[in-house]
């Protein structure tokens, strides 16, 4: 495959992820408006919002961008923290973590890193949301996205170093005729 083909597939996967995200947010909002959660308890509404955000994150996890391995599952957690609160975001993140572990069915360094990343993201998003309580939602979203990118970059550095340390070549056993 040529580099141009990889770039095309990257944009196609990104477009599909954005379409899934926008469509599911629209469906989520229609369902929430239909349920009329204004008079319900905060615990009940938190579970509904968290479950919906978790399902959205799981769907985005299954449609991750193939070439780069990047997925947009952090966006539902970010939106939950900003608009629904800490409790629903923890429920949504827990659902995403469980799906990620079930998807892999094997605990290895990237699965542990993904679990740790989601836990740190929820904590960081909640802290950023608390610090900028009355701030501009665009600025909060920008800070949360920068926080995600920083954590994800650090995680990738450690994963690449782990891969580099585990890659050994046994030349003697690979020679034919021995």
PDB file of C-alpha atoms in Angstrom:
ATOM      1  CA  UNK A   1       0.000   0.000   0.000  1.00  0.00           C
ATOM      2  CA  UNK A   2       1.178   3.495  -0.758  1.00  0.00           C
ATOM      3  CA  UNK A   3       1.340   6.291   1.777  1.00  0.00           C
ATOM      4  CA  UNK A   4      -1.495   8.111   0.002  1.00  0.00           C
ATOM      5  CA  UNK A   5      -3.748   5.065   0.398  1.00  0.00           C
ATOM      6  CA  UNK A   6      -3.021   4.944   4.135  1.00  0.00           C
ATOM      7  CA  UNK A   7      -3.894   8.608   4.451  1.00  0.00           C
ATOM      8  CA  UNK A   8      -7.127   8.090   2.514  1.00  0.00           C
ATOM      9  CA  UNK A   9      -8.134   5.187   4.780  1.00  0.00           C
ATOM     10  CA  UNK A  10      -7.288   7.312   7.824  1.00  0.00           C
ATOM     11  CA  UNK A  11      -9.646  10.074   6.665  1.00  0.00           C
ATOM     12  CA  UNK A  12     -12.372   7.581   5.752  1.00  0.00           C
ATOM     13  CA  UNK A  13     -12.149   5.934   9.191  1.00  0.00           C
ATOM     14  CA  UNK A  14     -12.142   9.339  10.883  1.00  0.00           C
ATOM     15  CA  UNK A  15     -15.204  10.391   8.861  1.00  0.00           C
ATOM     16  CA  UNK A  16     -17.018   7.174   9.806  1.00  0.00           C
ATOM     17  CA  UNK A  17     -16.192   7.777  13.477  1.00  0.00           C
ATOM     18  CA  UNK A  18     -17.528  11.328  13.306  1.00  0.00           C
ATOM     19  CA  UNK A  19     -20.714  10.165  11.561  1.00  0.00           C
ATOM     20  CA  UNK A  20     -21.285   7.475  14.188  1.00  0.00           C
ATOM     21  CA  UNK A  21     -20.609   9.989  16.965  1.00  0.00           C
ATOM     22  CA  UNK A  22     -22.982  12.618  15.605  1.00  0.00           C
ATOM     23  CA  UNK A  23     -25.736  10.114  14.786  1.00  0.00           C
ATOM     24  CA  UNK A  24     -25.592   8.469  18.201  1.00  0.00           C
ATOM     25  CA  UNK A  25     -25.542  11.808  20.035  1.00  0.00           C
ATOM     26  CA  UNK A  26     -28.649  12.787  18.064  1.00  0.00           C
ATOM     27  CA  UNK A  27     -30.390   9.504  18.955  1.00  0.00           C
ATOM     28  CA  UNK A  28     -29.297   9.876  22.580  1.00  0.00           C
ATOM     29  CA  UNK A  29     -30.750  13.390  22.805  1.00  0.00           C
ATOM     30  CA  UNK A  30     -34.047  12.285  21.217  1.00  0.00           C
ATOM     31  CA  UNK A  31     -34.368   9.454  23.741  1.00  0.00           C
ATOM     32  CA  UNK A  32     -33.490  11.709  26.686  1.00  0.00           C
ATOM     33  CA  UNK A  33     -36.044  14.313  25.585  1.00  0.00           C
ATOM     34  CA  UNK A  34     -38.649  11.592  25.137  1.00  0.00           C
ATOM     35  CA  UNK A  35     -38.003  10.173  28.643  1.00  0.00           C
ATOM     36  CA  UNK A  36     -38.342  13.666  30.192  1.00  0.00           C
ATOM     37  CA  UNK A  37     -35.827  13.154  33.000  1.00  0.00           C
ATOM     38  CA  UNK A  38     -36.415  16.575  34.589  1.00  0.00           C
ATOM     39  CA  UNK A  39     -38.525  15.208  37.440  1.00  0.00           C
ATOM     40  CA  UNK A  40     -36.500  12.045  38.054  1.00  0.00           C
ATOM     41  CA  UNK A  41     -33.876  11.548  40.762  1.00  0.00           C
ATOM     42  CA  UNK A  42     -30.252  12.484  40.101  1.00  0.00           C
ATOM     43  CA  UNK A  43     -29.225   8.869  40.698  1.00  0.00           C
ATOM     44  CA  UNK A  44     -31.647   7.565  38.050  1.00  0.00           C
ATOM     45  CA  UNK A  45     -30.722  10.220  35.485  1.00  0.00           C
ATOM     46  CA  UNK A  46     -27.028   9.656  36.193  1.00  0.00           C
ATOM     47  CA  UNK A  47     -27.370   5.957  35.432  1.00  0.00           C
ATOM     48  CA  UNK A  48     -29.294   6.672  32.209  1.00  0.00           C
ATOM     49  CA  UNK A  49     -26.770   9.270  31.006  1.00  0.00           C
ATOM     50  CA  UNK A  50     -23.794   7.121  32.020  1.00  0.00           C
ATOM     51  CA  UNK A  51     -25.153   3.999  30.328  1.00  0.00           C
ATOM     52  CA  UNK A  52     -25.895   5.922  27.129  1.00  0.00           C
ATOM     53  CA  UNK A  53     -22.413   7.485  27.118  1.00  0.00           C
ATOM     54  CA  UNK A  54     -20.827   4.106  27.821  1.00  0.00           C
ATOM     55  CA  UNK A  55     -22.674   2.458  24.937  1.00  0.00           C
ATOM     56  CA  UNK A  56     -21.617   5.317  22.651  1.00  0.00           C
ATOM     57  CA  UNK A  57     -17.993   4.856  23.751  1.00  0.00           C
ATOM     58  CA  UNK A  58     -18.199   1.103  23.131  1.00  0.00           C
ATOM     59  CA  UNK A  59     -19.551   1.619  19.638  1.00  0.00           C
ATOM     60  CA  UNK A  60     -16.778   4.116  18.908  1.00  0.00           C
ATOM     61  CA  UNK A  61     -14.256   1.621  20.307  1.00  0.00           C
ATOM     62  CA  UNK A  62     -15.449  -0.972  17.820  1.00  0.00           C
ATOM     63  CA  UNK A  63     -15.151   1.537  14.964  1.00  0.00           C
ATOM     64  CA  UNK A  64     -11.641   2.671  15.912  1.00  0.00           C
ATOM     65  CA  UNK A  65      -9.447   4.147  13.205  1.00  0.00           C
ATOM     66  CA  UNK A  66      -7.583   1.140  11.815  1.00  0.00           C
ATOM     67  CA  UNK A  67      -4.373   2.720  10.537  1.00  0.00           C
ATOM     68  CA  UNK A  68      -3.382   4.690  13.586  1.00  0.00           C
ATOM     69  CA  UNK A  69      -5.144   2.658  16.265  1.00  0.00           C
ATOM     70  CA  UNK A  70      -6.757   5.861  17.571  1.00  0.00           C
ATOM     71  CA  UNK A  71     -10.343   5.831  18.692  1.00  0.00           C
ATOM     72  CA  UNK A  72     -12.684   8.542  19.840  1.00  0.00           C
ATOM     73  CA  UNK A  73     -14.025   6.795  22.933  1.00  0.00           C
ATOM     74  CA  UNK A  74     -12.808   9.647  25.123  1.00  0.00           C
ATOM     75  CA  UNK A  75     -15.354  12.049  23.586  1.00  0.00           C
ATOM     76  CA  UNK A  76     -18.451  10.533  25.276  1.00  0.00           C
ATOM     77  CA  UNK A  77     -16.644  10.666  28.626  1.00  0.00           C
ATOM     78  CA  UNK A  78     -15.659  14.283  27.965  1.00  0.00           C
ATOM     79  CA  UNK A  79     -19.257  15.188  27.088  1.00  0.00           C
ATOM     80  CA  UNK A  80     -20.591  13.349  30.129  1.00  0.00           C
ATOM     81  CA  UNK A  81     -18.256  15.238  32.459  1.00  0.00           C
ATOM     82  CA  UNK A  82     -19.121  18.582  30.900  1.00  0.00           C
ATOM     83  CA  UNK A  83     -22.896  18.209  30.658  1.00  0.00           C
ATOM     84  CA  UNK A  84     -24.037  15.381  32.954  1.00  0.00           C
ATOM     85  CA  UNK A  85     -21.534  15.382  35.824  1.00  0.00           C
ATOM     86  CA  UNK A  86     -18.984  13.175  37.528  1.00  0.00           C
ATOM     87  CA  UNK A  87     -21.252  10.244  38.449  1.00  0.00           C
ATOM     88  CA  UNK A  88     -22.532   9.562  34.910  1.00  0.00           C
ATOM     89  CA  UNK A  89     -19.011   9.922  33.501  1.00  0.00           C
ATOM     90  CA  UNK A  90     -17.720   7.280  35.924  1.00  0.00           C
ATOM     91  CA  UNK A  91     -20.507   4.918  34.858  1.00  0.00           C
ATOM     92  CA  UNK A  92     -19.802   5.563  31.178  1.00  0.00           C
ATOM     93  CA  UNK A  93     -16.049   5.084  31.634  1.00  0.00           C
ATOM     94  CA  UNK A  94     -16.650   1.847  33.563  1.00  0.00           C
ATOM     95  CA  UNK A  95     -18.764   0.473  30.715  1.00  0.00           C
ATOM     96  CA  UNK A  96     -16.067   1.440  28.197  1.00  0.00           C
ATOM     97  CA  UNK A  97     -13.344  -0.181  30.339  1.00  0.00           C
ATOM     98  CA  UNK A  98     -15.342  -3.415  30.651  1.00  0.00           C
ATOM     99  CA  UNK A  99     -15.965  -3.470  26.886  1.00  0.00           C
ATOM    100  CA  UNK A 100     -12.258  -2.855  26.197  1.00  0.00           C
ATOM    101  CA  UNK A 101     -11.224  -5.717  28.461  1.00  0.00           C
ATOM    102  CA  UNK A 102     -13.855  -8.025  26.963  1.00  0.00           C
ATOM    103  CA  UNK A 103     -12.812  -7.035  23.436  1.00  0.00           C
ATOM    104  CA  UNK A 104      -9.214  -8.043  24.057  1.00  0.00           C
ATOM    105  CA  UNK A 105      -9.835 -11.097  26.298  1.00  0.00           C
ATOM    106  CA  UNK A 106      -6.110 -11.061  27.036  1.00  0.00           C
ATOM    107  CA  UNK A 107      -4.461  -8.760  29.517  1.00  0.00           C
ATOM    108  CA  UNK A 108      -1.332  -7.283  27.989  1.00  0.00           C
ATOM    109  CA  UNK A 109       0.462  -3.962  28.247  1.00  0.00           C
ATOM    110  CA  UNK A 110      -1.789  -2.054  25.836  1.00  0.00           C
ATOM    111  CA  UNK A 111      -4.956  -3.260  27.614  1.00  0.00           C
ATOM    112  CA  UNK A 112      -3.559  -2.170  30.976  1.00  0.00           C
ATOM    113  CA  UNK A 113      -2.449   1.140  29.478  1.00  0.00           C
ATOM    114  CA  UNK A 114      -5.926   1.657  28.015  1.00  0.00           C
ATOM    115  CA  UNK A 115      -7.519   0.930  31.396  1.00  0.00           C
ATOM    116  CA  UNK A 116      -5.149   3.325  33.149  1.00  0.00           C
ATOM    117  CA  UNK A 117      -5.691   5.960  30.455  1.00  0.00           C
ATOM    118  CA  UNK A 118      -9.475   5.889  30.879  1.00  0.00           C
ATOM    119  CA  UNK A 119      -9.221   6.125  34.679  1.00  0.00           C
ATOM    120  CA  UNK A 120      -6.802   9.056  34.472  1.00  0.00           C
ATOM    121  CA  UNK A 121      -8.972  10.720  31.822  1.00  0.00           C
ATOM    122  CA  UNK A 122     -12.073  10.625  33.996  1.00  0.00           C
ATOM    123  CA  UNK A 123     -10.169  12.022  36.977  1.00  0.00           C
ATOM    124  CA  UNK A 124      -8.498  14.710  34.862  1.00  0.00           C
ATOM    125  CA  UNK A 125     -11.717  15.677  33.077  1.00  0.00           C
ATOM    126  CA  UNK A 126     -13.537  16.026  36.403  1.00  0.00           C
ATOM    127  CA  UNK A 127     -10.735  18.207  37.808  1.00  0.00           C
ATOM    128  CA  UNK A 128     -10.675  20.409  34.686  1.00  0.00           C
ATOM    129  CA  UNK A 129     -14.464  20.722  34.818  1.00  0.00           C
ATOM    130  CA  UNK A 130     -14.351  21.723  38.506  1.00  0.00           C
ATOM    131  CA  UNK A 131     -11.555  24.256  37.956  1.00  0.00           C
ATOM    132  CA  UNK A 132     -13.392  25.915  35.070  1.00  0.00           C
ATOM    133  CA  UNK A 133     -16.902  25.561  36.515  1.00  0.00           C
ATOM    134  CA  UNK A 134     -18.322  28.757  35.002  1.00  0.00           C
ATOM    135  CA  UNK A 135     -15.938  28.905  32.080  1.00  0.00           C
ATOM    136  CA  UNK A 136     -16.564  28.771  28.383  1.00  0.00           C
ATOM    137  CA  UNK A 137     -17.508  25.192  27.340  1.00  0.00           C
ATOM    138  CA  UNK A 138     -15.297  25.477  24.239  1.00  0.00           C
ATOM    139  CA  UNK A 139     -12.273  26.290  26.395  1.00  0.00           C
ATOM    140  CA  UNK A 140     -13.096  23.440  28.769  1.00  0.00           C
ATOM    141  CA  UNK A 141     -13.417  21.072  25.821  1.00  0.00           C
ATOM    142  CA  UNK A 142     -10.114  22.311  24.427  1.00  0.00           C
ATOM    143  CA  UNK A 143      -8.335  21.814  27.758  1.00  0.00           C
ATOM    144  CA  UNK A 144      -9.822  18.339  28.121  1.00  0.00           C
ATOM    145  CA  UNK A 145      -8.776  17.412  24.583  1.00  0.00           C
ATOM    146  CA  UNK A 146      -5.242  18.696  25.222  1.00  0.00           C
ATOM    147  CA  UNK A 147      -5.184  16.667  28.427  1.00  0.00           C
ATOM    148  CA  UNK A 148      -6.261  13.551  26.514  1.00  0.00           C
ATOM    149  CA  UNK A 149      -3.634  14.100  23.816  1.00  0.00           C
ATOM    150  CA  UNK A 150      -0.905  14.572  26.418  1.00  0.00           C
ATOM    151  CA  UNK A 151      -1.834  11.406  28.313  1.00  0.00           C
ATOM    152  CA  UNK A 152      -2.226   9.421  25.101  1.00  0.00           C
ATOM    153  CA  UNK A 153       1.192  10.574  23.853  1.00  0.00           C
ATOM    154  CA  UNK A 154       2.847   9.589  27.136  1.00  0.00           C
ATOM    155  CA  UNK A 155       1.113   6.208  27.009  1.00  0.00           C
ATOM    156  CA  UNK A 156       2.340   5.628  23.443  1.00  0.00           C
ATOM    157  CA  UNK A 157       5.925   6.439  24.424  1.00  0.00           C
ATOM    158  CA  UNK A 158       5.823   3.797  27.160  1.00  0.00           C
ATOM    159  CA  UNK A 159       4.120   1.229  24.920  1.00  0.00           C
ATOM    160  CA  UNK A 160       6.669   1.726  22.130  1.00  0.00           C
ATOM    161  CA  UNK A 161       9.518   1.387  24.620  1.00  0.00           C
ATOM    162  CA  UNK A 162       7.908  -1.802  25.947  1.00  0.00           C
ATOM    163  CA  UNK A 163       7.634  -3.183  22.404  1.00  0.00           C
ATOM    164  CA  UNK A 164      11.214  -2.233  21.676  1.00  0.00           C
ATOM    165  CA  UNK A 165      12.389  -4.046  24.826  1.00  0.00           C
ATOM    166  CA  UNK A 166      10.396  -7.201  24.008  1.00  0.00           C
ATOM    167  CA  UNK A 167      11.540  -7.489  20.387  1.00  0.00           C
ATOM    168  CA  UNK A 168      14.503  -9.824  20.248  1.00  0.00           C
ATOM    169  CA  UNK A 169      15.767 -11.821  17.332  1.00  0.00           C
ATOM    170  CA  UNK A 170      17.216 -15.259  17.928  1.00  0.00           C
ATOM    171  CA  UNK A 171      19.465 -15.621  14.876  1.00  0.00           C
ATOM    172  CA  UNK A 172      20.833 -19.048  15.742  1.00  0.00           C
ATOM    173  CA  UNK A 173      17.439 -20.763  15.799  1.00  0.00           C
ATOM    174  CA  UNK A 174      16.267 -19.119  12.582  1.00  0.00           C
ATOM    175  CA  UNK A 175      19.055 -20.424  10.358  1.00  0.00           C
ATOM    176  CA  UNK A 176      17.918 -23.202   8.023  1.00  0.00           C
ATOM    177  CA  UNK A 177      19.499 -26.612   8.306  1.00  0.00           C
ATOM    178  CA  UNK A 178      20.282 -26.476  11.992  1.00  0.00           C
TER     179      UNK A 178
END
